[in-house]
Amino acid sequence: MQDAALLSYIDQRFLSLEKRLEKCNQDVLEYVEEFRDFSKTVLSRLAGLSTAKAEVKSEVENLLSRIDHAQRDIDYFGSVTDSNACIEVHEDLVKQQLLEEAEEKKRLKLMLNASCDHVLAGIRSLKVVKKTGGKHGSWMKDPGKKHTKIYLLSGSVNNMILEFANIMTFMENNHTLKARTIPLPLPWEGTGHVIYQGFLFYHRYGSLNEIIKYNIQRRNVADQMLLPGAGRIPAYQLSPQTKIDLAVDEQGLWALHAEPETGGNIVITKINHVTMAVEHSWDTPCSSKDAEAAFMACNTLHVVYNFPSGGTSRIQCIYDVLDALNTYMNPGLHFPKRQGSHSTVHYNPKEKQLFAWGDGSQIIYKLHTEQKV
């Protein structure tokens, strides 16, 4: 009984499996048929895409042909009008440049308050005020103040100023006993310092191109600045101790130096003495070779030349920053009577004369000027 029941159960299971296998086989056949239909559809659509691709390719080729044709037309018309267009553009650029130059010149004249109407025509006479100190040094008055004080800065490296009440006190034999000594916290280098509006402006010793603004009354450093491009070579070949030469004229504070990039020619820089900012710079044709000093007077650079062994100093290059076309190499405005050399020649715009230091002597040169033409 038990064996018969087991066989009956196994038969039923086999029948169930056969039915399931048959159904699976039927499903596979249906899937195959569906896949065949799908493949036919895909192939049909791909054939349509190929036709469309060919049509698009044909349209693109046609468009490229039209573009090429149009480009040839453009090139033709461009070749016909190009020369005239270039001339017009060139003329426009020239006009623009001339306008900009005129505006710049106008701005500079306003900035410099161009009221100078005279030019240097000669050096009339000299007066050796005193002989004190070594070969290098400078002495000066403050053209921006009403007092008559004299300042003596001896040597090319030092940190001590001597202040005298007036020129008579300075000329006395025991002048150093009557001088007020002003020590500087930072020493100077060279002999290119100036005193203006109560401040000493000088090149700081040990720096490449730092300019110090020192308040003489309060005895402190009020400000400082760096002068771009300066300090690498001497301002004047015959005065190698001076890399930066500061100057004062009717328009205020200037700096003079030479640069390798200019072939050793002198560069002029206008400095705002209040803010210690550079206002403008000019490259000049005046060479530093065989130059011993220079000064600014009425917006104009005057370069003093000499011989390496010393001789008669002469002004041979003059450069007006407001009218560079009038720059010229002068045949020579000679300094009178004296043989030797100068380590400093500075212009005093208040007294219209030069304060110079020559071989240990403190000298004043009176100037002869003429009206500008």
PDB file of N, CA and C in Angstrom, residues 136 156 189-193 203 231 233-237 239-246 256-258 292 343-344 346:
ATOM      1  N   HIS A 136      84.540 116.679  -1.182  1.00  0.00           N
ATOM      2  CA  HIS A 136      83.112 116.471  -1.454  1.00  0.00           C
ATOM      3  C   HIS A 136      82.258 117.074  -0.346  1.00  0.00           C
ATOM      4  N   SER A 156      80.874 112.883   1.627  1.00  0.00           N
ATOM      5  CA  SER A 156      79.913 112.135   0.809  1.00  0.00           C
ATOM      6  C   SER A 156      79.172 111.077   1.619  1.00  0.00           C
ATOM      7  N   GLU A 189      74.216 109.650   1.674  1.00  0.00           N
ATOM      8  CA  GLU A 189      75.190 109.165   0.703  1.00  0.00           C
ATOM      9  C   GLU A 189      75.262 110.147  -0.455  1.00  0.00           C
ATOM     10  N   GLY A 190      76.479 110.442  -0.932  1.00  0.00           N
ATOM     11  CA  GLY A 190      76.658 111.377  -2.027  1.00  0.00           C
ATOM     12  C   GLY A 190      76.612 112.814  -1.556  1.00  0.00           C
ATOM     13  N   THR A 191      76.394 113.724  -2.506  1.00  0.00           N
ATOM     14  CA  THR A 191      76.307 115.152  -2.173  1.00  0.00           C
ATOM     15  C   THR A 191      75.058 115.791  -2.779  1.00  0.00           C
ATOM     16  N   GLY A 192      74.091 114.971  -3.153  1.00  0.00           N
ATOM     17  CA  GLY A 192      72.915 115.475  -3.861  1.00  0.00           C
ATOM     18  C   GLY A 192      71.742 115.834  -2.984  1.00  0.00           C
ATOM     19  N   HIS A 193      71.984 116.340  -1.776  1.00  0.00           N
ATOM     20  CA  HIS A 193      70.872 116.661  -0.878  1.00  0.00           C
ATOM     21  C   HIS A 193      70.409 118.106  -1.068  1.00  0.00           C
ATOM     22  N   HIS A 203      69.587 111.120  -0.103  1.00  0.00           N
ATOM     23  CA  HIS A 203      69.712 109.694  -0.418  1.00  0.00           C
ATOM     24  C   HIS A 203      70.307 108.988   0.801  1.00  0.00           C
ATOM     25  N   GLY A 231      70.020 104.658  -8.588  1.00  0.00           N
ATOM     26  CA  GLY A 231      70.955 104.091  -7.614  1.00  0.00           C
ATOM     27  C   GLY A 231      71.911 103.049  -8.128  1.00  0.00           C
ATOM     28  N   ILE A 233      73.908 103.236 -11.033  1.00  0.00           N
ATOM     29  CA  ILE A 233      75.116 103.854 -11.559  1.00  0.00           C
ATOM     30  C   ILE A 233      75.144 105.310 -11.094  1.00  0.00           C
ATOM     31  N   PRO A 234      76.307 105.951 -11.104  1.00  0.00           N
ATOM     32  CA  PRO A 234      76.367 107.355 -10.674  1.00  0.00           C
ATOM     33  C   PRO A 234      75.530 108.266 -11.564  1.00  0.00           C
ATOM     34  N   ALA A 235      75.017 109.318 -10.970  1.00  0.00           N
ATOM     35  CA  ALA A 235      74.275 110.306 -11.752  1.00  0.00           C
ATOM     36  C   ALA A 235      75.207 111.013 -12.732  1.00  0.00           C
ATOM     37  N   TYR A 236      76.472 111.192 -12.307  1.00  0.00           N
ATOM     38  CA  TYR A 236      77.465 111.868 -13.143  1.00  0.00           C
ATOM     39  C   TYR A 236      78.771 111.072 -13.079  1.00  0.00           C
ATOM     40  N   GLN A 237      79.368 110.832 -14.221  1.00  0.00           N
ATOM     41  CA  GLN A 237      80.568 109.998 -14.282  1.00  0.00           C
ATOM     42  C   GLN A 237      81.719 110.576 -13.445  1.00  0.00           C
ATOM     43  N   SER A 239      81.476 112.394 -10.781  1.00  0.00           N
ATOM     44  CA  SER A 239      81.119 112.470  -9.350  1.00  0.00           C
ATOM     45  C   SER A 239      80.520 111.134  -8.925  1.00  0.00           C
ATOM     46  N   PRO A 240      81.330 110.078  -8.915  1.00  0.00           N
ATOM     47  CA  PRO A 240      80.795 108.723  -8.681  1.00  0.00           C
ATOM     48  C   PRO A 240      80.196 108.511  -7.297  1.00  0.00           C
ATOM     49  N   GLN A 241      80.466 109.429  -6.368  1.00  0.00           N
ATOM     50  CA  GLN A 241      79.910 109.280  -5.018  1.00  0.00           C
ATOM     51  C   GLN A 241      78.412 109.575  -4.971  1.00  0.00           C
ATOM     52  N   THR A 242      77.884 110.243  -6.009  1.00  0.00           N
ATOM     53  CA  THR A 242      76.475 110.664  -6.018  1.00  0.00           C
ATOM     54  C   THR A 242      75.678 109.827  -6.999  1.00  0.00           C
ATOM     55  N   LYS A 243      74.769 109.008  -6.474  1.00  0.00           N
ATOM     56  CA  LYS A 243      73.885 108.200  -7.317  1.00  0.00           C
ATOM     57  C   LYS A 243      72.559 108.905  -7.600  1.00  0.00           C
ATOM     58  N   ILE A 244      72.098 109.706  -6.635  1.00  0.00           N
ATOM     59  CA  ILE A 244      70.850 110.466  -6.780  1.00  0.00           C
ATOM     60  C   ILE A 244      71.136 111.914  -6.411  1.00  0.00           C
ATOM     61  N   ASP A 245      70.858 112.827  -7.334  1.00  0.00           N
ATOM     62  CA  ASP A 245      71.078 114.247  -7.103  1.00  0.00           C
ATOM     63  C   ASP A 245      69.718 114.936  -7.038  1.00  0.00           C
ATOM     64  N   LEU A 246      69.373 115.455  -5.874  1.00  0.00           N
ATOM     65  CA  LEU A 246      68.108 116.152  -5.695  1.00  0.00           C
ATOM     66  C   LEU A 246      68.290 117.633  -6.027  1.00  0.00           C
ATOM     67  N   LEU A 256      67.490 113.756  -9.993  1.00  0.00           N
ATOM     68  CA  LEU A 256      68.256 113.472 -11.202  1.00  0.00           C
ATOM     69  C   LEU A 256      69.085 112.217 -10.974  1.00  0.00           C
ATOM     70  N   HIS A 257      69.062 111.302 -11.942  1.00  0.00           N
ATOM     71  CA  HIS A 257      69.876 110.096 -11.860  1.00  0.00           C
ATOM     72  C   HIS A 257      70.113 109.566 -13.265  1.00  0.00           C
ATOM     73  N   ALA A 258      70.990 108.593 -13.393  1.00  0.00           N
ATOM     74  CA  ALA A 258      71.260 107.957 -14.686  1.00  0.00           C
ATOM     75  C   ALA A 258      70.895 106.480 -14.594  1.00  0.00           C
ATOM     76  N   GLU A 292      79.872 116.333 -14.249  1.00  0.00           N
ATOM     77  CA  GLU A 292      80.279 116.390 -12.843  1.00  0.00           C
ATOM     78  C   GLU A 292      79.127 116.824 -11.939  1.00  0.00           C
ATOM     79  N   SER A 343      81.798 119.119  -6.921  1.00  0.00           N
ATOM     80  CA  SER A 343      81.073 117.929  -6.461  1.00  0.00           C
ATOM     81  C   SER A 343      79.584 118.220  -6.328  1.00  0.00           C
ATOM     82  N   THR A 344      79.221 119.515  -6.281  1.00  0.00           N
ATOM     83  CA  THR A 344      77.811 119.917  -6.189  1.00  0.00           C
ATOM     84  C   THR A 344      77.621 121.268  -6.873  1.00  0.00           C
ATOM     85  N   HIS A 346      74.061 123.540  -7.127  1.00  0.00           N
ATOM     86  CA  HIS A 346      72.620 123.593  -6.887  1.00  0.00           C
ATOM     87  C   HIS A 346      72.098 125.010  -7.088  1.00  0.00           C
TER      88      HIS A 346
END
